[in-house]
Short mmCIF file of C-alpha atoms in Angstrom, two decimals:
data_model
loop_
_atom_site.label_atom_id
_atom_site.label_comp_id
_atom_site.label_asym_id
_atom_site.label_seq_id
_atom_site.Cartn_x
_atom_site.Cartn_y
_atom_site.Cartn_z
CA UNK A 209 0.00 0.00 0.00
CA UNK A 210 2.91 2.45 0.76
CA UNK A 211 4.70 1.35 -2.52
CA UNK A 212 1.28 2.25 -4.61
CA UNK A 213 0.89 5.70 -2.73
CA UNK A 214 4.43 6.88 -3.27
CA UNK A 215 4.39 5.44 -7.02
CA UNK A 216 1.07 7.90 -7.66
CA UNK A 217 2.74 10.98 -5.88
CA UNK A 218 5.99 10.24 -7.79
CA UNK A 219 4.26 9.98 -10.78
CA UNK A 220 1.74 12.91 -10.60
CA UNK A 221 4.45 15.00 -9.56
CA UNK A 222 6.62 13.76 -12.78
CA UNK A 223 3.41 14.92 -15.08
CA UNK A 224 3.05 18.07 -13.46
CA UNK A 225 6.67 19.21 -13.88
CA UNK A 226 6.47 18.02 -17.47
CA UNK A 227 3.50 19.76 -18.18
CA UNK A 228 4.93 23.07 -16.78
CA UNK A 229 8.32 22.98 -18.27
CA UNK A 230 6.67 22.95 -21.67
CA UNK A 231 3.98 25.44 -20.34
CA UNK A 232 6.88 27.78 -18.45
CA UNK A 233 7.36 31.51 -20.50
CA UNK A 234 10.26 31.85 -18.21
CA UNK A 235 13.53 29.37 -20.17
CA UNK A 236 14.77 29.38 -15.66
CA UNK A 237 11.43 27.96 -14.37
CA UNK A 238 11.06 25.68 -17.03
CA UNK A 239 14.80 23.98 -15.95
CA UNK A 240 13.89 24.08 -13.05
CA UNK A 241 11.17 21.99 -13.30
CA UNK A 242 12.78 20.11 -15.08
CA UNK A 243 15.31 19.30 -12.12
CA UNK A 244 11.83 18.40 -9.98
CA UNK A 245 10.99 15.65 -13.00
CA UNK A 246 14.48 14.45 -12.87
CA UNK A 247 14.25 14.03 -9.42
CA UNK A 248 10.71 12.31 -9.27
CA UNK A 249 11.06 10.32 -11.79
CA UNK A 250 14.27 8.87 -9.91
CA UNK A 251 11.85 8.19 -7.16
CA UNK A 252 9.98 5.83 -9.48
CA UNK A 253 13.22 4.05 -10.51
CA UNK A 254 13.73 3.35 -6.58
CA UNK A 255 10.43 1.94 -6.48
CA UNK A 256 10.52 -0.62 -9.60
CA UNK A 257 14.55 -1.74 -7.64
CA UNK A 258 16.40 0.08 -10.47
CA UNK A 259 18.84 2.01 -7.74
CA UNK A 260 21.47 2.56 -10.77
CA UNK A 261 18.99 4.22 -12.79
CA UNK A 262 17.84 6.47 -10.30
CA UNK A 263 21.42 7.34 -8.75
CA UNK A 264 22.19 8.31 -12.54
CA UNK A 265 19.28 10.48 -13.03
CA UNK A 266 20.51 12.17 -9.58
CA UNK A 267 24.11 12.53 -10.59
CA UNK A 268 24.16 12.96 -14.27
CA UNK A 269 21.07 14.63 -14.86
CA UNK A 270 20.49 16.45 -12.07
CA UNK A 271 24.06 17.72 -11.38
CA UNK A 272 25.60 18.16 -14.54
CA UNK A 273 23.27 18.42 -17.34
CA UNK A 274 20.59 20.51 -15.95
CA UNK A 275 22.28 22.80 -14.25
CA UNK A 276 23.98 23.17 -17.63
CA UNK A 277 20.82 24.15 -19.38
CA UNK A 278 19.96 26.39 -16.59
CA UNK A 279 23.52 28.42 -16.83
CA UNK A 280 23.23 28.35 -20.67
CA UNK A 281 19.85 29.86 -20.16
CA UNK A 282 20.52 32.33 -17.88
CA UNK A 283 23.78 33.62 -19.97
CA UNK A 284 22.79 33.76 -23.34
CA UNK A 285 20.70 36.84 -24.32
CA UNK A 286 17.13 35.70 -25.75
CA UNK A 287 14.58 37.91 -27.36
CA UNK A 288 11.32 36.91 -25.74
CA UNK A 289 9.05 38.62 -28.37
CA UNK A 290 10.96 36.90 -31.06
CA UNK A 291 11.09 33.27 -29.25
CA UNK A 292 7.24 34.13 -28.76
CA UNK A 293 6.80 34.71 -32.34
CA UNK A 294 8.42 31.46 -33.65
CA UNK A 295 6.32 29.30 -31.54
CA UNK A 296 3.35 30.43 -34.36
CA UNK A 297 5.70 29.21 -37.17
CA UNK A 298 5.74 25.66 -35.82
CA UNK A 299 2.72 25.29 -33.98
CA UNK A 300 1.49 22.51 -37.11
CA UNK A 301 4.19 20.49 -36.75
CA UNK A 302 4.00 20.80 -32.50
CA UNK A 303 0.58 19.81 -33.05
CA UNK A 304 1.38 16.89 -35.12
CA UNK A 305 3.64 15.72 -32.39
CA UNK A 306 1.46 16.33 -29.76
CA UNK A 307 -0.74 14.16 -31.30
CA UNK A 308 1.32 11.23 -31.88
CA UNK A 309 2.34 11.28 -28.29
CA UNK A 310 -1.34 11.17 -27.15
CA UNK A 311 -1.76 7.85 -29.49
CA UNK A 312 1.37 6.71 -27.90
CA UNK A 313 -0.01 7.16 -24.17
CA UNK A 314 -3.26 5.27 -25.27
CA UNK A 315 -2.08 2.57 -26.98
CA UNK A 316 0.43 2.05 -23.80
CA UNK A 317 -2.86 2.10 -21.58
CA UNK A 318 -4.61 -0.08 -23.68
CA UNK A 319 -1.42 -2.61 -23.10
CA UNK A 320 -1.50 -1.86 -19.51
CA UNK A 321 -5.08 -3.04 -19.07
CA UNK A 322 -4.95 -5.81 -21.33
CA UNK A 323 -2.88 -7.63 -18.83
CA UNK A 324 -0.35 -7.41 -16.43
CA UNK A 325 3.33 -7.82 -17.53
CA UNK A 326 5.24 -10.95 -16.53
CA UNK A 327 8.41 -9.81 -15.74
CA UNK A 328 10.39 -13.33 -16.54
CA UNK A 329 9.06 -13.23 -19.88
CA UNK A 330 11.19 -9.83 -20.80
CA UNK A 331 13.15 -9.32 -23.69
CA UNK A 332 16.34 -8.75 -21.84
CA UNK A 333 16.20 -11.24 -19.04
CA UNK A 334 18.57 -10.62 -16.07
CA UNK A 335 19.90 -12.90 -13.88
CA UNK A 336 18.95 -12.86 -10.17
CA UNK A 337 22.10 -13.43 -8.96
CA UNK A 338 23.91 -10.52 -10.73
CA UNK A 339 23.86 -7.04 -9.16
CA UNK A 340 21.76 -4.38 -10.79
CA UNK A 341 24.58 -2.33 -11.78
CA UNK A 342 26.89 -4.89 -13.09
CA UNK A 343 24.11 -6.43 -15.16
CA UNK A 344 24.01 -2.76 -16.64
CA UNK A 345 27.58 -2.40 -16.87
CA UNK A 346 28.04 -5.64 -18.91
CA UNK A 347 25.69 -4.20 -21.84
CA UNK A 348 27.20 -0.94 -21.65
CA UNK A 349 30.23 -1.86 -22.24
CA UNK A 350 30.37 -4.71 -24.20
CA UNK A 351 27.10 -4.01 -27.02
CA UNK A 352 26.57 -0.66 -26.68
CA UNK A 353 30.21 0.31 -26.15
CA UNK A 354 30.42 2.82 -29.31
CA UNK A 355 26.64 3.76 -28.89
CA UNK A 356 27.87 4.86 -25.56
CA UNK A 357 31.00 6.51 -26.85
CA UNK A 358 29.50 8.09 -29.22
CA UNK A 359 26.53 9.82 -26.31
CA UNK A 360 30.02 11.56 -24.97
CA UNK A 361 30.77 12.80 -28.41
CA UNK A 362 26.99 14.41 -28.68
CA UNK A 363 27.45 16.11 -24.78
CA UNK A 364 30.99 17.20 -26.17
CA UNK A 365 29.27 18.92 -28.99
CA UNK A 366 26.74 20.50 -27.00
CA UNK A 367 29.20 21.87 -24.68
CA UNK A 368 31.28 23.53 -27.10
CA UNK A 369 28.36 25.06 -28.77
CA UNK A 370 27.05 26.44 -25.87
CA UNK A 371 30.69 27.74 -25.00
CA UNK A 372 30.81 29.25 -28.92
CA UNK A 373 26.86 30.61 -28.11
CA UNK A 374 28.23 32.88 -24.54
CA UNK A 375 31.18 33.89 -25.64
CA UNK A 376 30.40 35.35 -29.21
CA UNK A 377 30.91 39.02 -30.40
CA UNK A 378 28.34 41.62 -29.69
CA UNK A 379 28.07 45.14 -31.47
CA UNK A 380 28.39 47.93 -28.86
CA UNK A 381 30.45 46.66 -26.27
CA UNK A 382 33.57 48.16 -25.01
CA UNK A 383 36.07 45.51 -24.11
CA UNK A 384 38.27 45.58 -21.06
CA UNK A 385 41.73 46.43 -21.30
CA UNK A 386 43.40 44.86 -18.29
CA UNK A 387 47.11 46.28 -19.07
CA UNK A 388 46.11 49.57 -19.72
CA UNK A 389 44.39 49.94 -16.50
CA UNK A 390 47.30 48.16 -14.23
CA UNK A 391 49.87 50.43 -16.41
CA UNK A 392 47.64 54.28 -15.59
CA UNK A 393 48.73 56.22 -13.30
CA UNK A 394 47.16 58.89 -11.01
CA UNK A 395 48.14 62.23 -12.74
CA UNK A 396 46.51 60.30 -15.72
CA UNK A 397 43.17 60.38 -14.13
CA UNK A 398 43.05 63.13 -12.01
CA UNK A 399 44.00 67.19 -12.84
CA UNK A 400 44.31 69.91 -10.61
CA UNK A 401 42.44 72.97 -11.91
CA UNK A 402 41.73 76.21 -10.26
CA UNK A 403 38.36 77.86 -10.91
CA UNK A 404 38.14 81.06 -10.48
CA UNK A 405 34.91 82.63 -7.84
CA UNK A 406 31.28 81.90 -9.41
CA UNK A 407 32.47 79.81 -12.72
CA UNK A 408 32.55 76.00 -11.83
CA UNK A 409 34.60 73.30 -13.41
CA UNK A 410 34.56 72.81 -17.43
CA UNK A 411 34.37 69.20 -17.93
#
């Protein structure tokens, strides 16, 4: 009974912060629900005794590639009005996809209540005696070694252009000039002028 209760708030919670990342104006509040999904839906992997899963989705996701988007967010410079005005451009095809995701959900419900699944039956059987993460380590490393490899290659990517995106050259910006200020000295920026009674300082 405790196991079905913490599934449902687990998994309402999960929806929820789906539904309002898409649904979020704000680029911050929408990582940062995102960070509340990751961390729910690591809840859910405790729950089904996939510990791995969910200390990944707590270390990898969480830590690292979130916060990622949510730095990359917060330092590039993004025109609302224009990111508002693209969303009209694509709405057929988001509707399209939107669609084929609901189909998705009820065809997966209509498998759900058809029967329950028998878990020795699975297409990747495990063995009992074999830790969880071993088990997992074996495939990744063994059959999915270069599909793996080549996930780091994608992040690697993603981090340079999001490096390339921060730092690129902006019109109307004065740089700094580190030297020249270390090198100026005080009767550079300072002069000693006397006014004479009732005329002020010429700038």
């Amino acid at each position: 009974m405790i196991q079905a209760i913490a599934f449902y708030i687990f998994a309402v919670v999960v929806l929820v912060s789906g539904a309002m990342t898409i649904a979020s104006r704000n680029p911050v509040h929408s990582v940062l629900w995102l960070i509340l999904a990751f961390f729910n839906a690591a809840g859910l992997m405790v729950l089904v005794g996939a510990e791995f899963i969910a200390m990944l989705l707590v270390i990898v996701y969480v830590g690292a590639v979130a916060v990622l988007f949510l730095f990359v967010v917060m330092m590039l410079d993004i025109d609302f009005a224009e990111m508002r005005a693209g969303v009209v451009r694509y709405f057929g095809i988001g509707l399209v996809l939107a669609v084929a995701l609901v189909c998705e959900i009820l065809i997966a419900v209509g498998a759900w209540s058809a029967g329950g699944v028998d878990l020795a039956r699975r297409g990747a059987p495990v063995d009992p005696t074999v830790p969880n993460i071993e088990a997992i380590g074996q495939l990744l490393y063994t059959r999915y070694l270069f599909v793996f490899e080549g996930a780091g290659l994608v992040l690697l990517v993603a981090m340079i252009g999001a490096i390339v995106l921060t730092h690129r050259q902006r019109q109307g910006v004065r740089p700094q000039n580190v030297a020249s200020q270390v090198a100026r000295r005080p009767q550079d920026a300072t002069r000693n002028m006397r006014p004479e009674i009732g005329q002020g300082v010429q700038l």
